Amino acid sequence: MFSTPGEGVAVSANAADGPVRFGNIDPNYPSLFQVFSPQKLFTAINSNIVDVNFFIPGSSDAALTRGFGAVFTHAALTDTTSLMFFGPDNESLGTFFVPSVLGDQAFSFLGVDFGVSEVSRVRITSGNVALAPGQLGPGVTVMDDFIYGEPNPVPAPIVGAGLPGLILAGGGLLAWWRRRQKIA
């Protein structure tokens, strides 16, 4: 499910429905934004943030996925467009920055696979400004395609064997321990 602190998440129009690639917001956008998979692009309205929450398909039951990725067009600024991942208890799993566009390249891709289903939400920050009439600078970025792992149910807490009171929820403590071992 997509949401935003702005006014909503918009999908660009088909040619038969009106100006493509957000030309309805600014007539210069169709020449600024290319499409990886014609002809839909995505953006938040009056924001540059989109949150993606995972649910079991066809239900309102929260779910976890092992990873998420997105294609961006016009990601021209370094360390601006990002994916921020959150676990089942809304804990941060890390922030990753999308590679900036170089030269005449139109697309950037960032995908992160955690190896186990532990991602409940992804916050997408597209550039550093929201789309608006006259807003054509390098901080204007929109999204194209998304890819993510199959959403899985959030597991119930498991009481750890031999360790009274230790609760492992959705791989949280175990996954943390494994990551800490790699860093140390």
Short mmCIF file of C-alpha atoms in Angstrom, two decimals:
data_model
loop_
_atom_site.label_atom_id
_atom_site.label_comp_id
_atom_site.label_asym_id
_atom_site.label_seq_id
_atom_site.Cartn_x
_atom_site.Cartn_y
_atom_site.Cartn_z
CA MET A 1 0.00 0.00 0.00
CA PHE A 2 1.37 3.41 -1.02
CA SER A 3 0.88 6.53 1.12
CA THR A 4 2.49 9.95 1.46
CA PRO A 5 2.54 12.90 3.87
CA GLY A 6 1.48 14.89 0.79
CA GLU A 7 -1.90 14.81 -0.94
CA GLY A 8 -1.63 11.39 -2.56
CA VAL A 9 0.41 9.23 -4.90
CA ALA A 10 -0.09 9.97 -8.61
CA VAL A 11 0.41 7.80 -11.68
CA SER A 12 1.26 9.52 -14.95
CA ALA A 13 -1.35 9.54 -17.70
CA ASN A 14 -1.53 7.47 -20.87
CA ALA A 15 -1.33 9.49 -24.09
CA ALA A 16 -5.08 8.98 -24.64
CA ASP A 17 -5.87 10.41 -21.18
CA GLY A 18 -3.88 13.65 -21.26
CA PRO A 19 -0.31 14.92 -20.97
CA VAL A 20 2.12 12.04 -20.31
CA ARG A 21 4.99 11.91 -17.77
CA PHE A 22 3.40 14.52 -15.50
CA GLY A 23 3.00 17.12 -18.25
CA ASN A 24 -0.23 18.02 -16.43
CA ILE A 25 1.94 19.43 -13.60
CA ASP A 26 4.55 21.14 -15.79
CA PRO A 27 4.66 21.05 -19.62
CA ASN A 28 8.45 20.49 -19.50
CA TYR A 29 8.25 17.24 -17.49
CA PRO A 30 7.63 14.92 -20.50
CA SER A 31 11.04 15.90 -21.90
CA LEU A 32 12.70 15.72 -18.46
CA PHE A 33 11.41 12.28 -17.39
CA GLN A 34 12.07 9.18 -19.46
CA VAL A 35 10.22 5.90 -18.92
CA PHE A 36 11.85 2.55 -18.27
CA SER A 37 8.59 0.67 -18.82
CA PRO A 38 6.14 2.77 -20.83
CA GLN A 39 4.31 4.61 -19.86
CA LYS A 40 3.57 4.87 -16.16
CA LEU A 41 5.61 6.94 -13.71
CA PHE A 42 4.83 7.49 -10.01
CA THR A 43 5.22 10.48 -7.70
CA ALA A 44 3.86 11.90 -4.48
CA ILE A 45 1.73 15.05 -4.83
CA ASN A 46 2.97 18.01 -2.72
CA SER A 47 5.72 15.85 -1.22
CA ASN A 48 8.78 13.92 -2.32
CA ILE A 49 8.11 11.04 0.11
CA VAL A 50 6.18 7.82 -0.51
CA ASP A 51 5.78 5.10 2.12
CA VAL A 52 5.24 1.50 1.02
CA ASN A 53 3.62 -0.77 3.64
CA PHE A 54 3.37 -4.50 3.02
CA PHE A 55 0.23 -6.59 3.55
CA ILE A 56 -0.82 -10.14 2.79
CA PRO A 57 -2.38 -9.89 -0.70
CA GLY A 58 -6.14 -9.44 -0.50
CA SER A 59 -6.15 -8.69 3.24
CA SER A 60 -5.39 -6.00 5.79
CA ASP A 61 -2.91 -8.28 7.62
CA ALA A 62 0.56 -6.73 7.95
CA ALA A 63 3.32 -8.60 6.15
CA LEU A 64 7.08 -8.70 5.78
CA THR A 65 9.19 -8.94 2.65
CA ARG A 66 12.87 -9.72 2.18
CA GLY A 67 13.64 -6.75 -0.04
CA PHE A 68 12.53 -3.91 -2.27
CA GLY A 69 13.88 -2.06 -5.28
CA ALA A 70 12.85 0.80 -7.54
CA VAL A 71 13.82 2.40 -10.84
CA PHE A 72 14.10 6.19 -10.73
CA THR A 73 14.25 8.71 -13.54
CA HIS A 74 16.21 11.98 -13.24
CA ALA A 75 17.95 11.12 -9.95
CA ALA A 76 20.59 13.76 -10.64
CA LEU A 77 21.76 14.69 -7.13
CA THR A 78 24.10 12.54 -5.03
CA ASP A 79 22.87 11.33 -1.62
CA THR A 80 19.36 12.72 -2.12
CA THR A 81 17.10 9.97 -3.47
CA SER A 82 16.92 7.06 -1.04
CA LEU A 83 15.20 3.96 0.26
CA MET A 84 14.82 3.71 4.04
CA PHE A 85 13.84 0.28 5.37
CA PHE A 86 11.89 -0.53 8.56
CA GLY A 87 11.31 -3.80 10.41
CA PRO A 88 8.14 -5.16 12.01
CA ASP A 89 8.51 -2.98 15.13
CA ASN A 90 9.19 0.12 13.00
CA GLU A 91 12.91 -0.15 13.76
CA SER A 92 15.31 1.21 11.16
CA LEU A 93 17.01 -1.42 9.01
CA GLY A 94 19.08 1.20 7.20
CA THR A 95 18.98 3.97 4.61
CA PHE A 96 20.45 3.41 1.15
CA PHE A 97 21.07 6.10 -1.47
CA VAL A 98 20.21 5.73 -5.14
CA PRO A 99 23.14 6.22 -7.55
CA SER A 100 22.88 9.60 -9.23
CA VAL A 101 22.35 9.84 -12.99
CA LEU A 102 25.57 10.37 -14.92
CA GLY A 103 25.77 12.19 -18.27
CA ASP A 104 22.92 11.24 -20.60
CA GLN A 105 21.74 8.28 -18.51
CA ALA A 106 18.10 8.58 -17.62
CA PHE A 107 17.64 5.83 -15.01
CA SER A 108 18.97 4.75 -11.66
CA PHE A 109 18.11 1.56 -9.81
CA LEU A 110 18.46 0.64 -6.16
CA GLY A 111 17.37 -2.65 -4.66
CA VAL A 112 18.19 -4.15 -1.27
CA ASP A 113 17.68 -7.83 -0.40
CA PHE A 114 17.94 -8.65 3.32
CA GLY A 115 17.89 -12.42 2.70
CA VAL A 116 15.03 -13.01 5.14
CA SER A 117 11.57 -11.49 5.40
CA GLU A 118 12.09 -8.62 7.84
CA VAL A 119 10.97 -5.47 5.95
CA SER A 120 7.53 -4.14 6.88
CA ARG A 121 7.83 -0.67 5.37
CA VAL A 122 9.99 1.27 2.91
CA ARG A 123 10.17 5.06 2.80
CA ILE A 124 11.07 6.33 -0.66
CA THR A 125 12.53 9.82 -0.86
CA SER A 126 12.55 11.03 -4.48
CA GLY A 127 14.95 13.92 -4.90
CA ASN A 128 14.77 16.92 -2.60
CA VAL A 129 11.69 18.75 -3.94
CA ALA A 130 8.12 17.90 -4.87
CA LEU A 131 6.93 18.17 -8.47
CA ALA A 132 5.43 21.60 -9.11
CA PRO A 133 5.00 24.04 -12.01
CA GLY A 134 8.39 25.55 -12.86
CA GLN A 135 10.28 23.09 -10.64
CA LEU A 136 12.84 21.71 -13.14
CA GLY A 137 16.07 21.52 -11.16
CA PRO A 138 18.24 18.47 -10.56
CA GLY A 139 16.37 17.62 -7.32
CA VAL A 140 13.19 16.64 -9.20
CA THR A 141 12.98 12.84 -9.37
CA VAL A 142 10.15 10.38 -10.06
CA MET A 143 9.78 6.60 -9.77
CA ASP A 144 9.20 4.08 -12.53
CA ASP A 145 9.18 0.35 -11.72
CA PHE A 146 9.12 -1.42 -8.34
CA ILE A 147 10.27 -4.90 -7.41
CA TYR A 148 9.85 -6.65 -4.08
CA GLY A 149 9.75 -10.10 -2.53
CA GLU A 150 6.47 -11.91 -1.88
CA PRO A 151 4.90 -10.50 1.31
CA ASN A 152 4.82 -13.08 4.13
CA PRO A 153 2.83 -13.07 7.37
CA VAL A 154 4.47 -11.46 10.37
CA PRO A 155 5.49 -14.42 12.55
CA ALA A 156 4.26 -14.70 16.11
CA PRO A 157 6.90 -14.22 18.82
CA ILE A 158 8.83 -17.39 19.67
CA VAL A 159 10.18 -18.02 23.17
CA GLY A 160 13.85 -18.98 22.81
CA ALA A 161 14.76 -22.50 23.95
CA GLY A 162 17.03 -22.55 26.99
CA LEU A 163 17.00 -18.78 27.38
CA PRO A 164 14.14 -17.78 29.71
CA GLY A 165 12.38 -14.61 28.60
CA LEU A 166 14.24 -14.34 25.29
CA ILE A 167 11.79 -13.62 22.50
CA LEU A 168 12.75 -13.79 18.84
CA ALA A 169 10.19 -11.92 16.75
CA GLY A 170 10.39 -12.37 12.99
CA GLY A 171 14.12 -12.99 13.03
CA GLY A 172 14.67 -9.59 14.67
CA LEU A 173 17.17 -10.53 17.39
CA LEU A 174 18.71 -13.38 15.42
CA ALA A 175 19.13 -11.20 12.29
CA TRP A 176 20.59 -8.39 14.41
CA TRP A 177 23.12 -10.78 15.90
CA ARG A 178 24.16 -12.04 12.47
CA ARG A 179 24.64 -8.52 11.11
CA ARG A 180 26.61 -7.46 14.18
CA GLN A 181 28.91 -10.45 13.71
CA LYS A 182 29.70 -9.36 10.15
CA ILE A 183 30.57 -5.84 11.28
CA ALA A 184 32.73 -6.79 14.27
#
